[in-house]
CSV table of N, CA and C in Angstrom, one decimal:
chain,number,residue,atom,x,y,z
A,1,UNK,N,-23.6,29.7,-11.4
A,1,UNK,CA,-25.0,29.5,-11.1
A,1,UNK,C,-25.7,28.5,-12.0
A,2,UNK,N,-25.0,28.5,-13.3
A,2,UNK,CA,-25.5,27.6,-14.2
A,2,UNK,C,-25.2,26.3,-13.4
A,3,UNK,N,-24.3,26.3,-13.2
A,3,UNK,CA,-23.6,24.3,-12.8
A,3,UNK,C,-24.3,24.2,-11.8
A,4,UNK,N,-25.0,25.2,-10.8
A,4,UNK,CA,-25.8,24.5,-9.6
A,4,UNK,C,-27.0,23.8,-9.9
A,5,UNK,N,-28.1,24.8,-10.8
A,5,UNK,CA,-28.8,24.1,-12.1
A,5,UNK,C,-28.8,22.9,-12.2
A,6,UNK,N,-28.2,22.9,-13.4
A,6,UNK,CA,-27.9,21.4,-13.9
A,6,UNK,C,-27.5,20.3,-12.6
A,7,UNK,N,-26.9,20.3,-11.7
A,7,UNK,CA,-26.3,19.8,-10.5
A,7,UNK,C,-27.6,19.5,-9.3
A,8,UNK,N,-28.6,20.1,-9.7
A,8,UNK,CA,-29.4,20.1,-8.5
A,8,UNK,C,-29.8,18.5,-8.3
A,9,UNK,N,-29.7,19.0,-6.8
A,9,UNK,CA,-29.9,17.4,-6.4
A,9,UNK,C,-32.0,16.8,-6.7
A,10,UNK,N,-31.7,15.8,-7.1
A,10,UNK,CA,-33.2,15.4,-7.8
A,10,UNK,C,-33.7,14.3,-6.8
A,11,UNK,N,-34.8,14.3,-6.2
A,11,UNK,CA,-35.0,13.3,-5.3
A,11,UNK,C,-35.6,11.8,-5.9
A,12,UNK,N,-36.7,11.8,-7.2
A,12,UNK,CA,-36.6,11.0,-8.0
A,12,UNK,C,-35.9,9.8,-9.0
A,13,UNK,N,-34.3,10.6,-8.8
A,13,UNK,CA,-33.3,9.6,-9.0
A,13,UNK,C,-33.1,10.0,-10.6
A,14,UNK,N,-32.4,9.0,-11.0
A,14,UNK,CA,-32.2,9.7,-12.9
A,14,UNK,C,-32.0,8.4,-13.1
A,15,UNK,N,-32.2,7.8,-14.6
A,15,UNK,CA,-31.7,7.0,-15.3
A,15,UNK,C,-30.2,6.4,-15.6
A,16,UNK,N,-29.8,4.8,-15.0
A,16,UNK,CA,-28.2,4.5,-14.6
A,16,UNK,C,-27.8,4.8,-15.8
A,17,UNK,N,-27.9,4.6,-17.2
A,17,UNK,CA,-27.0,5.1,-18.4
A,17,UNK,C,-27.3,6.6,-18.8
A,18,UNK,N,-28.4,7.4,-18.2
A,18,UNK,CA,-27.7,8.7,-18.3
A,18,UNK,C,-26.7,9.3,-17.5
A,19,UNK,N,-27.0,8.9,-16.4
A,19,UNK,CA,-26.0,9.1,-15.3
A,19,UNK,C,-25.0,8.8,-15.5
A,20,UNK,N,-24.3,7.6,-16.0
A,20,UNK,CA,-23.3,6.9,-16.4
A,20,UNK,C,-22.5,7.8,-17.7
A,21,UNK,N,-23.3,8.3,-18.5
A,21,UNK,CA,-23.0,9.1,-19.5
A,21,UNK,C,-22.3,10.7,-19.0
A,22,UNK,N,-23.3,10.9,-18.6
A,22,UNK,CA,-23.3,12.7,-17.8
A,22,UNK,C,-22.0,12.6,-16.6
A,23,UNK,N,-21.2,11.7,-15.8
A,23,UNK,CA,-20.7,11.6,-15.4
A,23,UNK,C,-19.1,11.3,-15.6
A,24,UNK,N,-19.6,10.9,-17.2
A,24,UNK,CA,-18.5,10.6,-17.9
A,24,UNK,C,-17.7,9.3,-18.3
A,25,UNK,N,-18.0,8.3,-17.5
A,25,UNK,CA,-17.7,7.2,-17.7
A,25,UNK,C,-18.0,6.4,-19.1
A,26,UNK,N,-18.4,7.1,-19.7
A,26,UNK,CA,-18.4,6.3,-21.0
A,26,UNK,C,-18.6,7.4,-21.9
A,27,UNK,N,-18.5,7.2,-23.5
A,27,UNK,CA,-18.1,8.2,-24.3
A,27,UNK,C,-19.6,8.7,-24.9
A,28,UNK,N,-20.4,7.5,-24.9
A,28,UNK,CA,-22.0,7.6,-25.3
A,28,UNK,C,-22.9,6.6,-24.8
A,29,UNK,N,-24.4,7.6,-24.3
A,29,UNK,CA,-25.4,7.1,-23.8
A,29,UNK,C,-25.5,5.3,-24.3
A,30,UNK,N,-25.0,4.9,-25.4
A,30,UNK,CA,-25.4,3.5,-26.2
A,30,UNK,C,-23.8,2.9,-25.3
A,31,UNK,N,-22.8,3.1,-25.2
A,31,UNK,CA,-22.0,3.0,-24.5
A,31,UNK,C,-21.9,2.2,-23.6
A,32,UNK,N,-23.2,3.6,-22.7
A,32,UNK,CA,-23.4,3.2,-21.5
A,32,UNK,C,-24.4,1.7,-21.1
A,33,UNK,N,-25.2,2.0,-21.8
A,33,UNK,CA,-25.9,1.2,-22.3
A,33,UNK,C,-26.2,-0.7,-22.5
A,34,UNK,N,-24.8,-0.1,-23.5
A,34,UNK,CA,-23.8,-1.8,-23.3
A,34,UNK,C,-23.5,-2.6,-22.3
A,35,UNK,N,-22.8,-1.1,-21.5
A,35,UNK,CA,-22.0,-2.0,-20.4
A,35,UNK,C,-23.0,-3.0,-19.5
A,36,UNK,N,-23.8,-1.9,-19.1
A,36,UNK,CA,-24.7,-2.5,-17.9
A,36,UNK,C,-25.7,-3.8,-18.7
A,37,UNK,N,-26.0,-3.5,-19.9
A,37,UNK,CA,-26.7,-4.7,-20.0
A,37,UNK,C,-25.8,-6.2,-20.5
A,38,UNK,N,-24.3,-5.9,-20.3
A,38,UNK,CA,-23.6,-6.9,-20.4
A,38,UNK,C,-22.9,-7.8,-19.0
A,39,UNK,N,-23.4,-6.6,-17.9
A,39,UNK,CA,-22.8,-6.7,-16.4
A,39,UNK,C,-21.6,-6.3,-16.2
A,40,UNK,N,-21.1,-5.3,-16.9
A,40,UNK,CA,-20.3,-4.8,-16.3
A,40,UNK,C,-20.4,-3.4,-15.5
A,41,UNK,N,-21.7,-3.2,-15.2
A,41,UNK,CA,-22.1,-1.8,-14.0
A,41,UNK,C,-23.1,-2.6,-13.2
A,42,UNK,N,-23.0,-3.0,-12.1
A,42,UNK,CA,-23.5,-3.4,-11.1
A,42,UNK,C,-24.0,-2.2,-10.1
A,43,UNK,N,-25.3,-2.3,-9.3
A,43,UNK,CA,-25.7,-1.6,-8.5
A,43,UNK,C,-25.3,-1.8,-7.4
A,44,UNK,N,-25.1,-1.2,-6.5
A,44,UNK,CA,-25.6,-2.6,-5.1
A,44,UNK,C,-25.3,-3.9,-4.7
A,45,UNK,N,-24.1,-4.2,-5.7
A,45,UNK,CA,-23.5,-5.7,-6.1
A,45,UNK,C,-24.8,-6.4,-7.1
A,46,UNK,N,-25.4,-5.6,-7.8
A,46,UNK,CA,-26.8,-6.4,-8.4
A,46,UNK,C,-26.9,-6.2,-9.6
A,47,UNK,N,-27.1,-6.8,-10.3
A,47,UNK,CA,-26.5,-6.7,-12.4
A,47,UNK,C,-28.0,-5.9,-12.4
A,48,UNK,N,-28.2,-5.5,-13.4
A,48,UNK,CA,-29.5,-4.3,-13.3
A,48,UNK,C,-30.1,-3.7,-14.9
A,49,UNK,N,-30.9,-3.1,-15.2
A,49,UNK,CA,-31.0,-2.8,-16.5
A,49,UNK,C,-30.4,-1.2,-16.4
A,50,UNK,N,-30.3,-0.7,-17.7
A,50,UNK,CA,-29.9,0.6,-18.5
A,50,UNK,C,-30.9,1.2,-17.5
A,51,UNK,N,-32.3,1.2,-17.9
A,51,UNK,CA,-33.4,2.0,-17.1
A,51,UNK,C,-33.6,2.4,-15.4
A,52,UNK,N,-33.0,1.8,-14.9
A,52,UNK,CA,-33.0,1.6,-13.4
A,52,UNK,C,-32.3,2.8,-13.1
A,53,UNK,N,-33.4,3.5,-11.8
A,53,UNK,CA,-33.7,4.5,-11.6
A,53,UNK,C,-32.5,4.5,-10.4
A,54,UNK,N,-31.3,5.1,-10.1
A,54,UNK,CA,-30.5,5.2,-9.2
A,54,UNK,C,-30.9,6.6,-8.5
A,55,UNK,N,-30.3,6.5,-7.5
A,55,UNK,CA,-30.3,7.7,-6.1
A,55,UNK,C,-29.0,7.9,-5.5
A,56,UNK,N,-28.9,9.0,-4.5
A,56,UNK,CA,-27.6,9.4,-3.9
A,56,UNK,C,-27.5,8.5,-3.0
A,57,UNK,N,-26.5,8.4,-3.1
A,57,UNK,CA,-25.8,7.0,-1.9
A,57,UNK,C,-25.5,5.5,-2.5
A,58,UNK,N,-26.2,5.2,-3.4
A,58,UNK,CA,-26.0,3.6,-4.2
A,58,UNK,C,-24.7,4.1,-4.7
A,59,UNK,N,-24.3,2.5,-4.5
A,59,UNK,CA,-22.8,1.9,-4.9
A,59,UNK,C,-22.7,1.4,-6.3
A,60,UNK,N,-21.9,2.0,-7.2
A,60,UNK,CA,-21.7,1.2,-8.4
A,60,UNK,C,-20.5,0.4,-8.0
A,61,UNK,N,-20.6,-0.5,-9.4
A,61,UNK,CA,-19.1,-0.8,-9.5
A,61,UNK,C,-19.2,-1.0,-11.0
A,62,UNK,N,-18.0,-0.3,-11.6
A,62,UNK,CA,-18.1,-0.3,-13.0
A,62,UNK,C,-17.0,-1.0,-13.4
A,63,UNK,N,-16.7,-1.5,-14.8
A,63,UNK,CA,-15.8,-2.6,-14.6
A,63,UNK,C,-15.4,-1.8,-16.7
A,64,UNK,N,-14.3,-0.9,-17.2
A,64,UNK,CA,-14.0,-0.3,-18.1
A,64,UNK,C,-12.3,-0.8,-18.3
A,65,UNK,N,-13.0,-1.7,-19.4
A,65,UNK,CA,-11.1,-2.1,-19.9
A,65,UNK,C,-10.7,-3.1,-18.7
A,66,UNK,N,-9.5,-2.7,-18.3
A,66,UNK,CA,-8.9,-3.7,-16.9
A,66,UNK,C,-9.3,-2.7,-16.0
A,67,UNK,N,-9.5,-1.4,-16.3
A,67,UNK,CA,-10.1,-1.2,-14.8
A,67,UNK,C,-11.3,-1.2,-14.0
A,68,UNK,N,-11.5,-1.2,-12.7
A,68,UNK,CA,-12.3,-1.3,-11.9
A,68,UNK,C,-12.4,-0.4,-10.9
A,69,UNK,N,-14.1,0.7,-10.6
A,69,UNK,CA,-14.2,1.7,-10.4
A,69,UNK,C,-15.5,1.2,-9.1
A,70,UNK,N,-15.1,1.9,-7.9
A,70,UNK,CA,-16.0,1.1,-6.7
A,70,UNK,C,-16.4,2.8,-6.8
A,71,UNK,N,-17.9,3.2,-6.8
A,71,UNK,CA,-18.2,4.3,-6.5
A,71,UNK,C,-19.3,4.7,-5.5
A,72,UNK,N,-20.0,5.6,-5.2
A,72,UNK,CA,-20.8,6.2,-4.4
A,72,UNK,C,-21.4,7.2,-4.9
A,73,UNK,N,-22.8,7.1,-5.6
A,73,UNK,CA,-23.5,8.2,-6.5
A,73,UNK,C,-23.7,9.4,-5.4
A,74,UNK,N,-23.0,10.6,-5.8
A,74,UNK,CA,-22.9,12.0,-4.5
A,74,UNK,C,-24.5,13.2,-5.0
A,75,UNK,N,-24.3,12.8,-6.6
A,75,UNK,CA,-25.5,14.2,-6.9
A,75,UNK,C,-25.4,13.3,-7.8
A,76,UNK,N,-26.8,13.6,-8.6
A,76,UNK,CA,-27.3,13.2,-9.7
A,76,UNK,C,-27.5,14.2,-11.0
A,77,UNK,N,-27.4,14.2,-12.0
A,77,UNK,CA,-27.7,14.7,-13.2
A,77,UNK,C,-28.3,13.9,-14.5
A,78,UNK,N,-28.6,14.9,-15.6
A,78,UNK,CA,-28.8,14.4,-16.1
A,78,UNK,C,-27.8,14.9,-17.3
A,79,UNK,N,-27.4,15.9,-17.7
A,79,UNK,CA,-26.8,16.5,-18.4
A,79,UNK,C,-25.8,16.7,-18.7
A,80,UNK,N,-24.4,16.4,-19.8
A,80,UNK,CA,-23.2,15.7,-19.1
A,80,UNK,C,-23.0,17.0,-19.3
A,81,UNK,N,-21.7,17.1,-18.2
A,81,UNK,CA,-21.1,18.1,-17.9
A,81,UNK,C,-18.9,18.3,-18.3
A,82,UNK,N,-18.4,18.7,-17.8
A,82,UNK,CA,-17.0,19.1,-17.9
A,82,UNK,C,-16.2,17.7,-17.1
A,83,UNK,N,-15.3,17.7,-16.9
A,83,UNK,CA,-14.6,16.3,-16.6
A,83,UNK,C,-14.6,16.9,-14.9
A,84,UNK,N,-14.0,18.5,-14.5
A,84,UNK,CA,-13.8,18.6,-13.3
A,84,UNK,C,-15.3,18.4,-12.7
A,85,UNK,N,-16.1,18.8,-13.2
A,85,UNK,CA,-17.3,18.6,-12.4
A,85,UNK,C,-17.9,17.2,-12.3
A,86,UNK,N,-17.7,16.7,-13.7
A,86,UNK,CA,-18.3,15.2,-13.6
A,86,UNK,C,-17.5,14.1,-12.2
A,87,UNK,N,-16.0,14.4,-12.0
A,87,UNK,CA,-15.5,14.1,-10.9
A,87,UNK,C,-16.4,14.0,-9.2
A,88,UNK,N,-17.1,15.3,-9.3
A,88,UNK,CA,-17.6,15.5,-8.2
A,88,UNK,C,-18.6,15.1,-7.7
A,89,UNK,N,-19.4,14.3,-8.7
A,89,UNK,CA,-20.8,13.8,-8.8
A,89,UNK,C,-20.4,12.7,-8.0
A,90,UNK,N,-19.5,11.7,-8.0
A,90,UNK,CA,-19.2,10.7,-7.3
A,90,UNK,C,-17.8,10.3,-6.4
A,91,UNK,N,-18.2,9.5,-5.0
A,91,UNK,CA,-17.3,9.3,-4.2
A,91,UNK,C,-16.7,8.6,-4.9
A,92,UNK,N,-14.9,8.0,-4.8
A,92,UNK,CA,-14.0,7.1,-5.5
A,92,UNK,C,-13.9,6.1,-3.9
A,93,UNK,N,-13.9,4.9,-3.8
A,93,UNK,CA,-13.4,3.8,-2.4
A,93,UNK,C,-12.0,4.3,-2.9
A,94,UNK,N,-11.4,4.7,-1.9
A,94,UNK,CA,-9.8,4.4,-1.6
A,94,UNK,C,-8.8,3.1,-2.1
A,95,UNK,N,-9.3,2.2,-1.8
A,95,UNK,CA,-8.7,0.7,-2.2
A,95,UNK,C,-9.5,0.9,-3.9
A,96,UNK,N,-10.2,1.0,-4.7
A,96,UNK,CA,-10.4,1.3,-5.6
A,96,UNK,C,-9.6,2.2,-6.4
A,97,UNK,N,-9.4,3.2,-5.9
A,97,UNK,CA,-8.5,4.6,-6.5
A,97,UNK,C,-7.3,4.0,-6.3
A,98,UNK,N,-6.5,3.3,-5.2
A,98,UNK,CA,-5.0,2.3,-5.1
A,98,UNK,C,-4.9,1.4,-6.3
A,99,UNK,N,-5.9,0.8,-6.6
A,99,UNK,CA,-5.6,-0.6,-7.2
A,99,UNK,C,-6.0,-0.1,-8.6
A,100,UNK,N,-6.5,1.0,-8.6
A,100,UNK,CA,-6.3,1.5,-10.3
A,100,UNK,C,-5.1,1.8,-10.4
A,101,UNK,N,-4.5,2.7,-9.7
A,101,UNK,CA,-3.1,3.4,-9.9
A,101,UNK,C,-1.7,2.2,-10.1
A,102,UNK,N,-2.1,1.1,-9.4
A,102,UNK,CA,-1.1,-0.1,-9.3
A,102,UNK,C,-1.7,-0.4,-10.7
A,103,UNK,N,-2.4,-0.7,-11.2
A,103,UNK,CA,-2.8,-1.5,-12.3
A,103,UNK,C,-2.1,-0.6,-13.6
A,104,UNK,N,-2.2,1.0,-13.4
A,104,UNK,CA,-2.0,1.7,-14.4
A,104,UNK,C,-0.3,1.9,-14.5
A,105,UNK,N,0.2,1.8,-13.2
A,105,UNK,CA,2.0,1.8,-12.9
A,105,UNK,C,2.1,0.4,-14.0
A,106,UNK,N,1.8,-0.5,-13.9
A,106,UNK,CA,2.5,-1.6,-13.6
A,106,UNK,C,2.2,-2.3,-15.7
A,107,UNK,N,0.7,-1.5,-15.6
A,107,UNK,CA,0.5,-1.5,-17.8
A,107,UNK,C,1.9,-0.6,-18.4
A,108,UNK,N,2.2,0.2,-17.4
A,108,UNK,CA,3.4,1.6,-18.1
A,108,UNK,C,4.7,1.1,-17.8
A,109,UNK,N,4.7,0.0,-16.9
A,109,UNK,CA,6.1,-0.4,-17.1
A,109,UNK,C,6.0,-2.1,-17.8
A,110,UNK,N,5.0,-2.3,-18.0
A,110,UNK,CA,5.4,-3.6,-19.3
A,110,UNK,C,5.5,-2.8,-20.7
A,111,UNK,N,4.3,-1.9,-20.9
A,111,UNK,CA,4.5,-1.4,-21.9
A,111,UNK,C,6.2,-0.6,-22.7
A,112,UNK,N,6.8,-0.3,-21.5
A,112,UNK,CA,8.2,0.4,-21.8
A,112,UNK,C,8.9,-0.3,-21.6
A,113,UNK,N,8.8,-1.9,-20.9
A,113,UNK,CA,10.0,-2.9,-21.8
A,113,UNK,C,9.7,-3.2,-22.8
A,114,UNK,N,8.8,-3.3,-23.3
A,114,UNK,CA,8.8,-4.5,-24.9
A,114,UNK,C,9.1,-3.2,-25.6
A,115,UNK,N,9.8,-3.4,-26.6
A,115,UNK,CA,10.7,-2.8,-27.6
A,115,UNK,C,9.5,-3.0,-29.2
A,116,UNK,N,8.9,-2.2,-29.2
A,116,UNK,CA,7.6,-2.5,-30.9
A,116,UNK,C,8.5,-1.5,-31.6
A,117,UNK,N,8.6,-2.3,-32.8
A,117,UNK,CA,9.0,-1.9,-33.9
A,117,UNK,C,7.9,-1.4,-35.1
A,118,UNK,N,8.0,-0.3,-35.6
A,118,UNK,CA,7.5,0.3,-36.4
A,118,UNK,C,7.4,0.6,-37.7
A,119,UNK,N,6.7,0.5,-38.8
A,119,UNK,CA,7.1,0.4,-40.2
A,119,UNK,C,7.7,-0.9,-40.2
A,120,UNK,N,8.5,-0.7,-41.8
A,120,UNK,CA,9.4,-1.5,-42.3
A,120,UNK,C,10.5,-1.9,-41.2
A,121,UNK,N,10.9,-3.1,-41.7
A,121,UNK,CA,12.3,-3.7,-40.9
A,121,UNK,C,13.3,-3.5,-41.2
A,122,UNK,N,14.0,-3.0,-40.7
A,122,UNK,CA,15.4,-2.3,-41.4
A,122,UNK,C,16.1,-3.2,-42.1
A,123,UNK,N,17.6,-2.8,-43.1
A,123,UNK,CA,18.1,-3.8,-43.8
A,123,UNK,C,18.8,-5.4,-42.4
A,124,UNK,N,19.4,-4.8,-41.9
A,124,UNK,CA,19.8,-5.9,-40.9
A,124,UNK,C,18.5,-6.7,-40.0
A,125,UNK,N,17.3,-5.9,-39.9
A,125,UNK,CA,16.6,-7.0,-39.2
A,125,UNK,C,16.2,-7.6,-40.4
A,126,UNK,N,16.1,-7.5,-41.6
A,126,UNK,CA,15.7,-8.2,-42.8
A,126,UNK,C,16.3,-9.4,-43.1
A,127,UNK,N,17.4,-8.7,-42.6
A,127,UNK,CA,18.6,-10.3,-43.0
A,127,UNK,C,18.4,-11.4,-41.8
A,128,UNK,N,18.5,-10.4,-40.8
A,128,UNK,CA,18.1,-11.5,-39.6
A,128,UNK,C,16.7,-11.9,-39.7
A,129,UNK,N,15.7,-12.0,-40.0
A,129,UNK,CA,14.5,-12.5,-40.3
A,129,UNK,C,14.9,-13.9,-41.3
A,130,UNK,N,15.2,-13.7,-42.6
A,130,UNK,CA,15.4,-14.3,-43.4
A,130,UNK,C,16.8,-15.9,-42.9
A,131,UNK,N,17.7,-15.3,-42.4
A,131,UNK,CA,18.3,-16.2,-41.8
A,131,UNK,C,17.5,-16.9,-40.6
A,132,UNK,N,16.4,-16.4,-39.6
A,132,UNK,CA,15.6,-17.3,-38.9
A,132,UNK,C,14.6,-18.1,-39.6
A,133,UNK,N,13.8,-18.0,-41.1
A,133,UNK,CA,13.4,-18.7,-41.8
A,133,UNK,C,14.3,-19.6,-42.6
A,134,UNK,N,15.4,-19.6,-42.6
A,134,UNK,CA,16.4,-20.3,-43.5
A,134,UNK,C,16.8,-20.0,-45.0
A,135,UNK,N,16.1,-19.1,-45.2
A,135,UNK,CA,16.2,-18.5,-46.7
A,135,UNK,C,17.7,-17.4,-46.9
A,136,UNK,N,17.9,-17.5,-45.7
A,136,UNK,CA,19.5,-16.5,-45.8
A,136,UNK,C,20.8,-16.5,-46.5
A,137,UNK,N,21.6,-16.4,-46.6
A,137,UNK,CA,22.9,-16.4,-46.6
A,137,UNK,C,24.0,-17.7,-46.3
C-alpha cells in the first residue's frame, strides 16, 4: 500500500533529475544533474535542463559510461525507491536492452583476455623487464 503511495501516477509531471535519481539511474540528485546538463539525457531527442518538467510517455535517452539506455517514462515519482520497483517506472526499447547486453558480452570477453598483473613482478618477470631495458644479464 505504501509503494502505490509513493508510485502514484502525478499528472503534473516531476522534475527530469529527480526522476532520474528516484529511478535509479544515477547514484545522486547532483549526478543527475550533471548528466543532463552535459547532454547526456535527452528528452524527445532534445538536450534539456535538470528542471524540465517530464510526463508519462516521453522518451529518454540516457547515455551512462558506454552504455546507452532508450526509455519510455511509465509512472512518475519522486521518491527513490528499491531497484525492483525503480525497474518498473520505465519502458526499456528492445534494440536498446540487445545492444546493451552485446556491449556488456563483448567488455567481459576483452576484459578476460588481457592477462593484468598485480602487485609486484615476480623474480622472473623482473629479469625479463630488466633484460628488455638492457640492464640485464
Amino acid at each position: 500500500m505504501a509503494v502505490e503511495r509513493m508510485l502514484m501516477e502525478k499528472n503534473d509531471g516531476v522534475r527530469l533529475d529527480r526522476w532520474l535519481w528516484s529511478a535509479r539511474f544515477f547514484k545522486t540528485r547532483q549526478n543527475a544533474t550533471d548528466a543532463v546538463r552535459s547532454g547526456r539525457v535527452l528528452i524527445n531527442e532534445q538536450r534539456t535542463k535538470p528542471a524540465k518538467t517530464i510526463r508519462t510517455g516521453d522518451k529518454l535517452q540516457i547515455r551512462k559510461a558506454a552504455f546507452r539506455y532508450l526509455i519510455e517514462v511509465t509512472v512518475l515519482t519522486e521518491k527513490r525507491v528499491g531497484p525492483a520497483i525503480a525497474a518498473s517506472l520505465y519502458r526499456e526499447s528492445d534494440e536498446s536492452l540487445q545492444a546493451r547486453r552485446t556491449l556488456q558480452e563483448q567488455m567481459k570477453a576483452q576484459r578476460s583476455s588481457t592477462r593484468i598483473q598485480k602487485g609486484r613482478p615476480s623474480k622472473r618477470d623482473r629479469r625479463l623487464i630488466e633484460r628488455l631495458h638492457g640492464r640485464g644479464h
